[in-house]
PDB file of C-alpha atoms in Angstrom:
ATOM      1  CA  MET A   3    -159.623 -29.073   0.491  1.00 43.00           C
ATOM      2  CA  SER A   4    -156.678 -31.164  -0.728  1.00 44.00           C
ATOM      3  CA  ARG A   5    -155.632 -34.737  -0.168  1.00 50.00           C
ATOM      4  CA  SER A   6    -154.537 -36.044   3.256  1.00 62.00           C
ATOM      5  CA  ASP A   7    -152.818 -33.367   5.293  1.00 80.00           C
ATOM      6  CA  ALA A   8    -149.600 -35.410   5.438  1.00 82.00           C
ATOM      7  CA  TRP A   9    -148.203 -32.946   2.882  1.00 87.00           C
ATOM      8  CA  VAL A  10    -147.469 -30.530   5.724  1.00 91.00           C
ATOM      9  CA  THR A  11    -144.601 -32.685   6.980  1.00 93.00           C
ATOM     10  CA  GLU A  12    -143.244 -33.747   3.590  1.00 95.00           C
ATOM     11  CA  VAL A  13    -140.094 -32.191   2.150  1.00 97.00           C
ATOM     12  CA  GLN A  14    -141.291 -29.897  -0.615  1.00 97.00           C
ATOM     13  CA  VAL A  15    -140.164 -26.979  -2.707  1.00 98.00           C
ATOM     14  CA  CYS A  16    -143.214 -24.695  -2.681  1.00 98.00           C
ATOM     15  CA  PRO A  17    -143.533 -22.102  -5.455  1.00 98.00           C
ATOM     16  CA  SER A  18    -144.702 -18.713  -4.180  1.00 95.00           C
ATOM     17  CA  ILE A  19    -147.123 -17.155  -6.627  1.00 94.00           C
ATOM     18  CA  LEU A  20    -146.272 -13.653  -5.383  1.00 91.00           C
ATOM     19  CA  ALA A  21    -143.452 -13.798  -7.943  1.00 91.00           C
ATOM     20  CA  ALA A  22    -145.649 -15.112 -10.767  1.00 92.00           C
ATOM     21  CA  ASP A  23    -146.743 -13.289 -13.889  1.00 90.00           C
ATOM     22  CA  PHE A  24    -150.238 -12.259 -12.775  1.00 85.00           C
ATOM     23  CA  GLY A  25    -151.402 -12.236 -16.379  1.00 86.00           C
ATOM     24  CA  ALA A  26    -150.599 -15.925 -16.715  1.00 90.00           C
ATOM     25  CA  PHE A  27    -150.415 -17.274 -13.178  1.00 89.00           C
ATOM     26  CA  ARG A  28    -152.918 -20.096 -13.753  1.00 92.00           C
ATOM     27  CA  ALA A  29    -150.936 -21.355 -16.743  1.00 94.00           C
ATOM     28  CA  GLN A  30    -147.708 -21.058 -14.754  1.00 96.00           C
ATOM     29  CA  VAL A  31    -149.210 -23.072 -11.901  1.00 96.00           C
ATOM     30  CA  ARG A  32    -150.241 -25.790 -14.359  1.00 96.00           C
ATOM     31  CA  ASP A  33    -146.742 -25.826 -15.867  1.00 97.00           C
ATOM     32  CA  LEU A  34    -145.170 -26.160 -12.416  1.00 98.00           C
ATOM     33  CA  MET A  35    -147.543 -28.979 -11.545  1.00 98.00           C
ATOM     34  CA  ASP A  36    -146.409 -30.698 -14.743  1.00 98.00           C
ATOM     35  CA  ALA A  37    -142.865 -30.365 -13.361  1.00 98.00           C
ATOM     36  CA  GLY A  38    -143.930 -31.947 -10.064  1.00 97.00           C
ATOM     37  CA  ALA A  39    -144.844 -29.044  -7.765  1.00 98.00           C
ATOM     38  CA  ARG A  40    -147.731 -29.836  -5.446  1.00 97.00           C
ATOM     39  CA  THR A  41    -147.942 -27.083  -2.816  1.00 97.00           C
ATOM     40  CA  PHE A  42    -148.340 -23.450  -3.838  1.00 98.00           C
ATOM     41  CA  HIS A  43    -147.700 -20.623  -1.402  1.00 97.00           C
ATOM     42  CA  VAL A  44    -150.158 -17.718  -1.597  1.00 96.00           C
ATOM     43  CA  ASP A  45    -149.119 -14.452   0.094  1.00 94.00           C
ATOM     44  CA  VAL A  46    -151.988 -12.220   1.181  1.00 95.00           C
ATOM     45  CA  MET A  47    -151.092  -8.643   2.220  1.00 92.00           C
ATOM     46  CA  ASP A  48    -153.432  -5.899   3.399  1.00 85.00           C
ATOM     47  CA  GLY A  49    -151.388  -2.699   3.165  1.00 81.00           C
ATOM     48  CA  HIS A  50    -151.522  -2.320   6.958  1.00 83.00           C
ATOM     49  CA  PHE A  51    -149.553  -5.132   8.574  1.00 88.00           C
ATOM     50  CA  VAL A  52    -147.172  -4.746   5.638  1.00 85.00           C
ATOM     51  CA  PRO A  53    -147.104  -1.774   3.228  1.00 76.00           C
ATOM     52  CA  VAL A  54    -148.019  -3.815   0.153  1.00 80.00           C
ATOM     53  CA  ILE A  55    -151.467  -4.965  -0.981  1.00 79.00           C
ATOM     54  CA  THR A  56    -151.718  -8.238  -2.902  1.00 84.00           C
ATOM     55  CA  PHE A  57    -154.473 -10.600  -3.981  1.00 82.00           C
ATOM     56  CA  GLY A  58    -157.323 -11.977  -1.892  1.00 90.00           C
ATOM     57  CA  HIS A  59    -159.405 -15.112  -1.664  1.00 94.00           C
ATOM     58  CA  GLU A  60    -160.459 -14.768  -5.320  1.00 95.00           C
ATOM     59  CA  VAL A  61    -157.015 -15.962  -6.408  1.00 94.00           C
ATOM     60  CA  VAL A  62    -157.307 -19.021  -4.182  1.00 97.00           C
ATOM     61  CA  SER A  63    -160.725 -19.743  -5.661  1.00 97.00           C
ATOM     62  CA  ALA A  64    -159.372 -19.373  -9.205  1.00 95.00           C
ATOM     63  CA  LEU A  65    -156.605 -21.903  -8.549  1.00 96.00           C
ATOM     64  CA  ALA A  66    -158.355 -24.368  -6.259  1.00 98.00           C
ATOM     65  CA  ASP A  67    -159.907 -26.724  -8.807  1.00 97.00           C
ATOM     66  CA  ASP A  68    -156.775 -26.977 -10.961  1.00 95.00           C
ATOM     67  CA  VAL A  69    -154.538 -27.602  -7.956  1.00 98.00           C
ATOM     68  CA  HIS A  70    -156.816 -29.964  -6.036  1.00 98.00           C
ATOM     69  CA  ASP A  71    -157.761 -32.037  -9.087  1.00 97.00           C
ATOM     70  CA  ARG A  72    -154.074 -32.953  -9.386  1.00 96.00           C
ATOM     71  CA  GLY A  73    -153.563 -33.714  -5.708  1.00 95.00           C
ATOM     72  CA  GLY A  74    -152.028 -30.372  -4.821  1.00 97.00           C
ATOM     73  CA  SER A  75    -152.479 -27.933  -1.964  1.00 97.00           C
ATOM     74  CA  LEU A  76    -152.831 -24.189  -1.498  1.00 98.00           C
ATOM     75  CA  ALA A  77    -150.965 -22.774   1.480  1.00 98.00           C
ATOM     76  CA  VAL A  78    -152.118 -19.266   2.391  1.00 98.00           C
ATOM     77  CA  HIS A  79    -149.724 -16.970   4.264  1.00 96.00           C
ATOM     78  CA  MET A  80    -151.681 -14.099   5.804  1.00 97.00           C
ATOM     79  CA  MET A  81    -149.719 -10.877   6.205  1.00 94.00           C
ATOM     80  CA  VAL A  82    -152.729  -8.944   7.446  1.00 95.00           C
ATOM     81  CA  GLU A  83    -153.976  -7.555  10.741  1.00 95.00           C
ATOM     82  CA  GLN A  84    -156.268  -9.891  12.698  1.00 96.00           C
ATOM     83  CA  PRO A  85    -156.149 -12.526   9.946  1.00 97.00           C
ATOM     84  CA  GLU A  86    -158.526 -14.881  11.733  1.00 98.00           C
ATOM     85  CA  ARG A  87    -161.363 -12.589  10.569  1.00 97.00           C
ATOM     86  CA  PHE A  88    -160.874 -13.949   7.058  1.00 97.00           C
ATOM     87  CA  ALA A  89    -160.413 -17.646   7.806  1.00 98.00           C
ATOM     88  CA  ALA A  90    -163.907 -18.733   6.771  1.00 98.00           C
ATOM     89  CA  GLU A  91    -163.777 -17.057   3.361  1.00 98.00           C
ATOM     90  CA  TYR A  92    -160.378 -18.567   2.544  1.00 98.00           C
ATOM     91  CA  ALA A  93    -161.568 -22.007   3.602  1.00 98.00           C
ATOM     92  CA  LYS A  94    -164.597 -21.610   1.344  1.00 98.00           C
ATOM     93  CA  ALA A  95    -162.336 -20.476  -1.506  1.00 98.00           C
ATOM     94  CA  GLY A  96    -160.307 -23.685  -1.219  1.00 98.00           C
ATOM     95  CA  ALA A  97    -157.267 -22.908   0.929  1.00 98.00           C
ATOM     96  CA  ASP A  98    -155.740 -25.948   2.613  1.00 98.00           C
ATOM     97  CA  SER A  99    -153.593 -24.216   5.211  1.00 98.00           C
ATOM     98  CA  PHE A 100    -153.799 -20.757   6.746  1.00 98.00           C
ATOM     99  CA  THR A 101    -150.683 -19.421   8.422  1.00 98.00           C
ATOM    100  CA  ILE A 102    -150.885 -16.231  10.491  1.00 98.00           C
ATOM    101  CA  HIS A 103    -148.293 -13.912  11.989  1.00 97.00           C
ATOM    102  CA  ILE A 104    -147.970 -13.986  15.737  1.00 97.00           C
ATOM    103  CA  GLU A 105    -147.319 -10.239  15.500  1.00 97.00           C
ATOM    104  CA  ALA A 106    -150.667  -9.609  13.741  1.00 96.00           C
ATOM    105  CA  THR A 107    -153.239 -10.982  16.165  1.00 96.00           C
ATOM    106  CA  ARG A 108    -154.216 -10.173  19.738  1.00 94.00           C
ATOM    107  CA  ASP A 109    -154.846 -13.773  20.788  1.00 96.00           C
ATOM    108  CA  ILE A 110    -152.835 -16.326  18.823  1.00 97.00           C
ATOM    109  CA  HIS A 111    -154.440 -19.319  20.514  1.00 97.00           C
ATOM    110  CA  MET A 112    -157.965 -18.198  19.692  1.00 98.00           C
ATOM    111  CA  ALA A 113    -156.887 -17.308  16.159  1.00 98.00           C
ATOM    112  CA  LEU A 114    -155.426 -20.774  15.565  1.00 98.00           C
ATOM    113  CA  GLN A 115    -158.567 -22.367  16.961  1.00 98.00           C
ATOM    114  CA  ILE A 116    -160.729 -20.350  14.576  1.00 98.00           C
ATOM    115  CA  VAL A 117    -158.584 -21.518  11.662  1.00 98.00           C
ATOM    116  CA  GLU A 118    -158.727 -25.155  12.731  1.00 97.00           C
ATOM    117  CA  GLU A 119    -162.509 -25.024  13.041  1.00 98.00           C
ATOM    118  CA  THR A 120    -162.754 -24.128   9.341  1.00 98.00           C
ATOM    119  CA  GLY A 121    -160.995 -27.372   8.404  1.00 97.00           C
ATOM    120  CA  MET A 122    -157.811 -25.668   7.249  1.00 98.00           C
ATOM    121  CA  ILE A 123    -154.424 -26.505   8.730  1.00 98.00           C
ATOM    122  CA  PRO A 124    -153.445 -23.742  11.180  1.00 98.00           C
ATOM    123  CA  GLY A 125    -149.960 -22.291  11.126  1.00 98.00           C
ATOM    124  CA  VAL A 126    -148.032 -19.527  12.834  1.00 98.00           C
ATOM    125  CA  THR A 127    -145.391 -17.227  11.330  1.00 97.00           C
ATOM    126  CA  LEU A 128    -142.698 -15.160  12.978  1.00 96.00           C
ATOM    127  CA  ASN A 129    -140.823 -12.208  11.530  1.00 95.00           C
ATOM    128  CA  PRO A 130    -137.004 -12.063  11.524  1.00 94.00           C
ATOM    129  CA  ALA A 131    -136.960  -9.689  14.514  1.00 93.00           C
ATOM    130  CA  THR A 132    -139.319 -11.826  16.609  1.00 96.00           C
ATOM    131  CA  PRO A 133    -137.581 -14.292  18.950  1.00 97.00           C
ATOM    132  CA  VAL A 134    -138.373 -17.955  18.402  1.00 97.00           C
ATOM    133  CA  SER A 135    -139.424 -18.184  22.045  1.00 97.00           C
ATOM    134  CA  ALA A 136    -142.433 -15.990  21.191  1.00 97.00           C
ATOM    135  CA  VAL A 137    -144.096 -18.922  19.401  1.00 97.00           C
ATOM    136  CA  ALA A 138    -143.216 -21.612  21.950  1.00 97.00           C
ATOM    137  CA  GLU A 139    -146.740 -21.837  23.346  1.00 96.00           C
ATOM    138  CA  ALA A 140    -148.477 -21.355  19.995  1.00 97.00           C
ATOM    139  CA  ALA A 141    -146.402 -24.192  18.516  1.00 98.00           C
ATOM    140  CA  ARG A 142    -148.466 -26.622  20.591  1.00 97.00           C
ATOM    141  CA  TYR A 143    -151.515 -25.733  18.488  1.00 96.00           C
ATOM    142  CA  ALA A 144    -149.974 -25.034  15.076  1.00 98.00           C
ATOM    143  CA  ARG A 145    -149.379 -27.534  12.279  1.00 98.00           C
ATOM    144  CA  ASN A 146    -146.970 -25.269  10.414  1.00 98.00           C
ATOM    145  CA  LEU A 147    -144.235 -23.035  11.811  1.00 98.00           C
ATOM    146  CA  LEU A 148    -143.136 -20.495   9.224  1.00 98.00           C
ATOM    147  CA  CYS A 149    -139.859 -18.657   9.690  1.00 97.00           C
ATOM    148  CA  MET A 150    -139.550 -15.508   7.612  1.00 94.00           C
ATOM    149  CA  SER A 151    -136.057 -15.376   6.152  1.00 91.00           C
ATOM    150  CA  VAL A 152    -136.606 -11.848   4.801  1.00 86.00           C
ATOM    151  CA  SER A 153    -138.613  -8.914   6.118  1.00 81.00           C
ATOM    152  CA  PRO A 154    -142.260  -9.429   5.129  1.00 76.00           C
ATOM    153  CA  GLY A 155    -143.889  -7.454   2.362  1.00 64.00           C
ATOM    154  CA  TRP A 156    -141.806  -7.753  -0.813  1.00 61.00           C
ATOM    155  CA  GLY A 157    -140.519 -10.569  -2.959  1.00 61.00           C
ATOM    156  CA  GLY A 158    -136.982 -10.786  -4.274  1.00 63.00           C
ATOM    157  CA  GLN A 159    -135.171  -9.832  -1.053  1.00 69.00           C
ATOM    158  CA  LYS A 160    -131.855 -11.275   0.079  1.00 83.00           C
ATOM    159  CA  PHE A 161    -131.856 -14.176   2.509  1.00 90.00           C
ATOM    160  CA  ILE A 162    -131.172 -13.288   6.161  1.00 88.00           C
ATOM    161  CA  LYS A 163    -128.357 -15.598   7.260  1.00 91.00           C
ATOM    162  CA  ALA A 164    -129.475 -15.724  10.896  1.00 90.00           C
ATOM    163  CA  THR A 165    -132.441 -17.814   9.730  1.00 92.00           C
ATOM    164  CA  THR A 166    -130.292 -20.927   9.761  1.00 93.00           C
ATOM    165  CA  ASP A 167    -129.753 -20.469  13.503  1.00 95.00           C
ATOM    166  CA  ARG A 168    -133.475 -20.069  14.142  1.00 96.00           C
ATOM    167  CA  LEU A 169    -134.724 -23.079  12.197  1.00 97.00           C
ATOM    168  CA  PRO A 170    -133.295 -25.748  14.552  1.00 97.00           C
ATOM    169  CA  GLU A 171    -135.052 -24.000  17.447  1.00 97.00           C
ATOM    170  CA  LEU A 172    -138.333 -24.054  15.546  1.00 97.00           C
ATOM    171  CA  ARG A 173    -137.871 -27.715  14.670  1.00 98.00           C
ATOM    172  CA  LYS A 174    -137.504 -28.532  18.371  1.00 98.00           C
ATOM    173  CA  LEU A 175    -140.763 -26.710  19.112  1.00 98.00           C
ATOM    174  CA  ALA A 176    -142.713 -28.293  16.251  1.00 98.00           C
ATOM    175  CA  ARG A 177    -145.211 -31.054  16.860  1.00 96.00           C
ATOM    176  CA  THR A 178    -144.470 -34.389  15.212  1.00 96.00           C
ATOM    177  CA  ASP A 179    -147.338 -33.725  12.793  1.00 96.00           C
ATOM    178  CA  ALA A 180    -146.199 -30.179  11.998  1.00 97.00           C
ATOM    179  CA  GLY A 181    -144.071 -28.715   9.260  1.00 97.00           C
ATOM    180  CA  VAL A 182    -141.326 -26.111   9.486  1.00 98.00           C
ATOM    181  CA  GLU A 183    -141.236 -23.654   6.614  1.00 98.00           C
ATOM    182  CA  ALA A 184    -138.684 -21.087   5.442  1.00 96.00           C
ATOM    183  CA  ASP A 185    -139.938 -18.248   3.279  1.00 93.00           C
ATOM    184  CA  GLY A 186    -137.852 -15.534   1.655  1.00 89.00           C
ATOM    185  CA  GLY A 187    -134.638 -15.533  -0.330  1.00 91.00           C
ATOM    186  CA  ILE A 188    -134.794 -19.281  -0.928  1.00 95.00           C
ATOM    187  CA  ALA A 189    -132.670 -19.933  -3.999  1.00 96.00           C
ATOM    188  CA  ALA A 190    -129.901 -22.172  -5.309  1.00 96.00           C
ATOM    189  CA  GLU A 191    -127.411 -20.560  -2.910  1.00 96.00           C
ATOM    190  CA  THR A 192    -129.530 -21.043   0.222  1.00 96.00           C
ATOM    191  CA  ILE A 193    -131.957 -23.924  -0.202  1.00 97.00           C
ATOM    192  CA  VAL A 194    -129.674 -26.713   1.012  1.00 98.00           C
ATOM    193  CA  GLU A 195    -128.538 -24.920   4.168  1.00 96.00           C
ATOM    194  CA  VAL A 196    -132.164 -24.120   5.016  1.00 97.00           C
ATOM    195  CA  TYR A 197    -133.173 -27.748   4.532  1.00 98.00           C
ATOM    196  CA  LYS A 198    -130.251 -28.983   6.638  1.00 97.00           C
ATOM    197  CA  ALA A 199    -131.142 -26.472   9.373  1.00 97.00           C
ATOM    198  CA  GLY A 200    -134.555 -28.075   9.807  1.00 97.00           C
ATOM    199  CA  ALA A 201    -137.041 -26.722   7.266  1.00 97.00           C
ATOM    200  CA  ASN A 202    -139.056 -29.242   5.287  1.00 98.00           C
ATOM    201  CA  ARG A 203    -141.147 -26.693   3.387  1.00 97.00           C
ATOM    202  CA  LEU A 204    -138.912 -24.559   1.200  1.00 98.00           C
ATOM    203  CA  THR A 205    -140.828 -21.659  -0.301  1.00 97.00           C
ATOM    204  CA  ALA A 206    -139.250 -20.051  -3.353  1.00 96.00           C
ATOM    205  CA  GLY A 207    -140.587 -17.235  -5.494  1.00 94.00           C
ATOM    206  CA  SER A 208    -138.137 -15.337  -7.683  1.00 93.00           C
ATOM    207  CA  ALA A 209    -135.791 -18.331  -7.871  1.00 96.00           C
ATOM    208  CA  ILE A 210    -138.558 -20.131  -9.776  1.00 97.00           C
ATOM    209  CA  TYR A 211    -140.854 -17.629 -11.451  1.00 96.00           C
ATOM    210  CA  LYS A 212    -138.261 -15.050 -12.486  1.00 94.00           C
ATOM    211  CA  GLN A 213    -136.170 -17.608 -14.375  1.00 96.00           C
ATOM    212  CA  PRO A 214    -136.401 -18.191 -18.154  1.00 96.00           C
ATOM    213  CA  ASP A 215    -137.907 -21.653 -17.564  1.00 97.00           C
ATOM    214  CA  PRO A 216    -139.772 -21.784 -14.216  1.00 97.00           C
ATOM    215  CA  GLY A 217    -140.431 -25.506 -14.501  1.00 97.00           C
ATOM    216  CA  GLN A 218    -136.759 -26.296 -14.947  1.00 98.00           C
ATOM    217  CA  ALA A 219    -135.827 -23.854 -12.179  1.00 98.00           C
ATOM    218  CA  TYR A 220    -138.188 -25.718  -9.851  1.00 98.00           C
ATOM    219  CA  LEU A 221    -136.646 -29.063 -10.850  1.00 98.00           C
ATOM    220  CA  ASP A 222    -133.132 -27.715 -10.290  1.00 98.00           C
ATOM    221  CA  LEU A 223    -134.031 -26.687  -6.721  1.00 98.00           C
ATOM    222  CA  VAL A 224    -135.648 -30.058  -6.070  1.00 98.00           C
ATOM    223  CA  GLU A 225    -132.543 -31.840  -7.310  1.00 98.00           C
ATOM    224  CA  GLN A 226    -130.331 -29.821  -4.971  1.00 98.00           C
ATOM    225  CA  VAL A 227    -132.428 -30.838  -1.979  1.00 98.00           C
ATOM    226  CA  ARG A 228    -132.504 -34.469  -3.111  1.00 97.00           C
ATOM    227  CA  ALA A 229    -128.717 -34.431  -3.439  1.00 97.00           C
ATOM    228  CA  ALA A 230    -128.591 -33.244   0.184  1.00 96.00           C
ATOM    229  CA  GLY A 231    -130.430 -36.388   1.257  1.00 95.00           C
ATOM    230  CA  ALA A 232    -134.102 -35.412   1.107  1.00 94.00           C
ATOM    231  CA  THR A 233    -136.853 -37.641  -0.212  1.00 92.00           C
ATOM    232  CA  ILE A 234    -139.217 -35.612  -2.380  1.00 87.00           C
ATOM    233  CA  ALA A 235    -142.218 -37.308  -3.936  1.00 65.00           C
TER     234      ALA A 235
END
């Protein structure tokens, strides 16, 4: 596990390794940590809840030592059916938080409890078509509320503008020790409005990894958020 879990409520730009070069993702993570990144977003997809299949707990295990040794965190976003079934193996692999879709589990409260019992930080995600009210009760038990700002399953999609209306509602529901995260289409054109709408965790994939210099792209996004008034360590 990582350092103190205070990182959940900090303002951070979180690189999403879904957009990384899988042949060099460990080196890219190290380079981004050199630039200041501390929380890395790991998308896990099963080909059922979403059509795409991505990496599993082995990727978390491969990154854990490098990230944790430098005070970083691994935030796993589970886009799989009944994700609580896999909580123990991701905790063992070194995940620090484990965020699950409210649409993907039969009993969100039990699922969040299972996650918390592993020592990971439990979070809940909602898709763009799911009303914010659907997570009102679950928000009492979650330490991260993730608002999808694109349809889940693929990187590189365009930001859904209605997200900025949903984030203030999520912020009102969030516990004082919980973060609010926006994931999807976060780029230079959208990152400030998402931050101002209430998100403190700003997850960006293509806007970082698909640029000629990912480290500089990360720093450019950080600077935009700082210029908007955020304090970023």
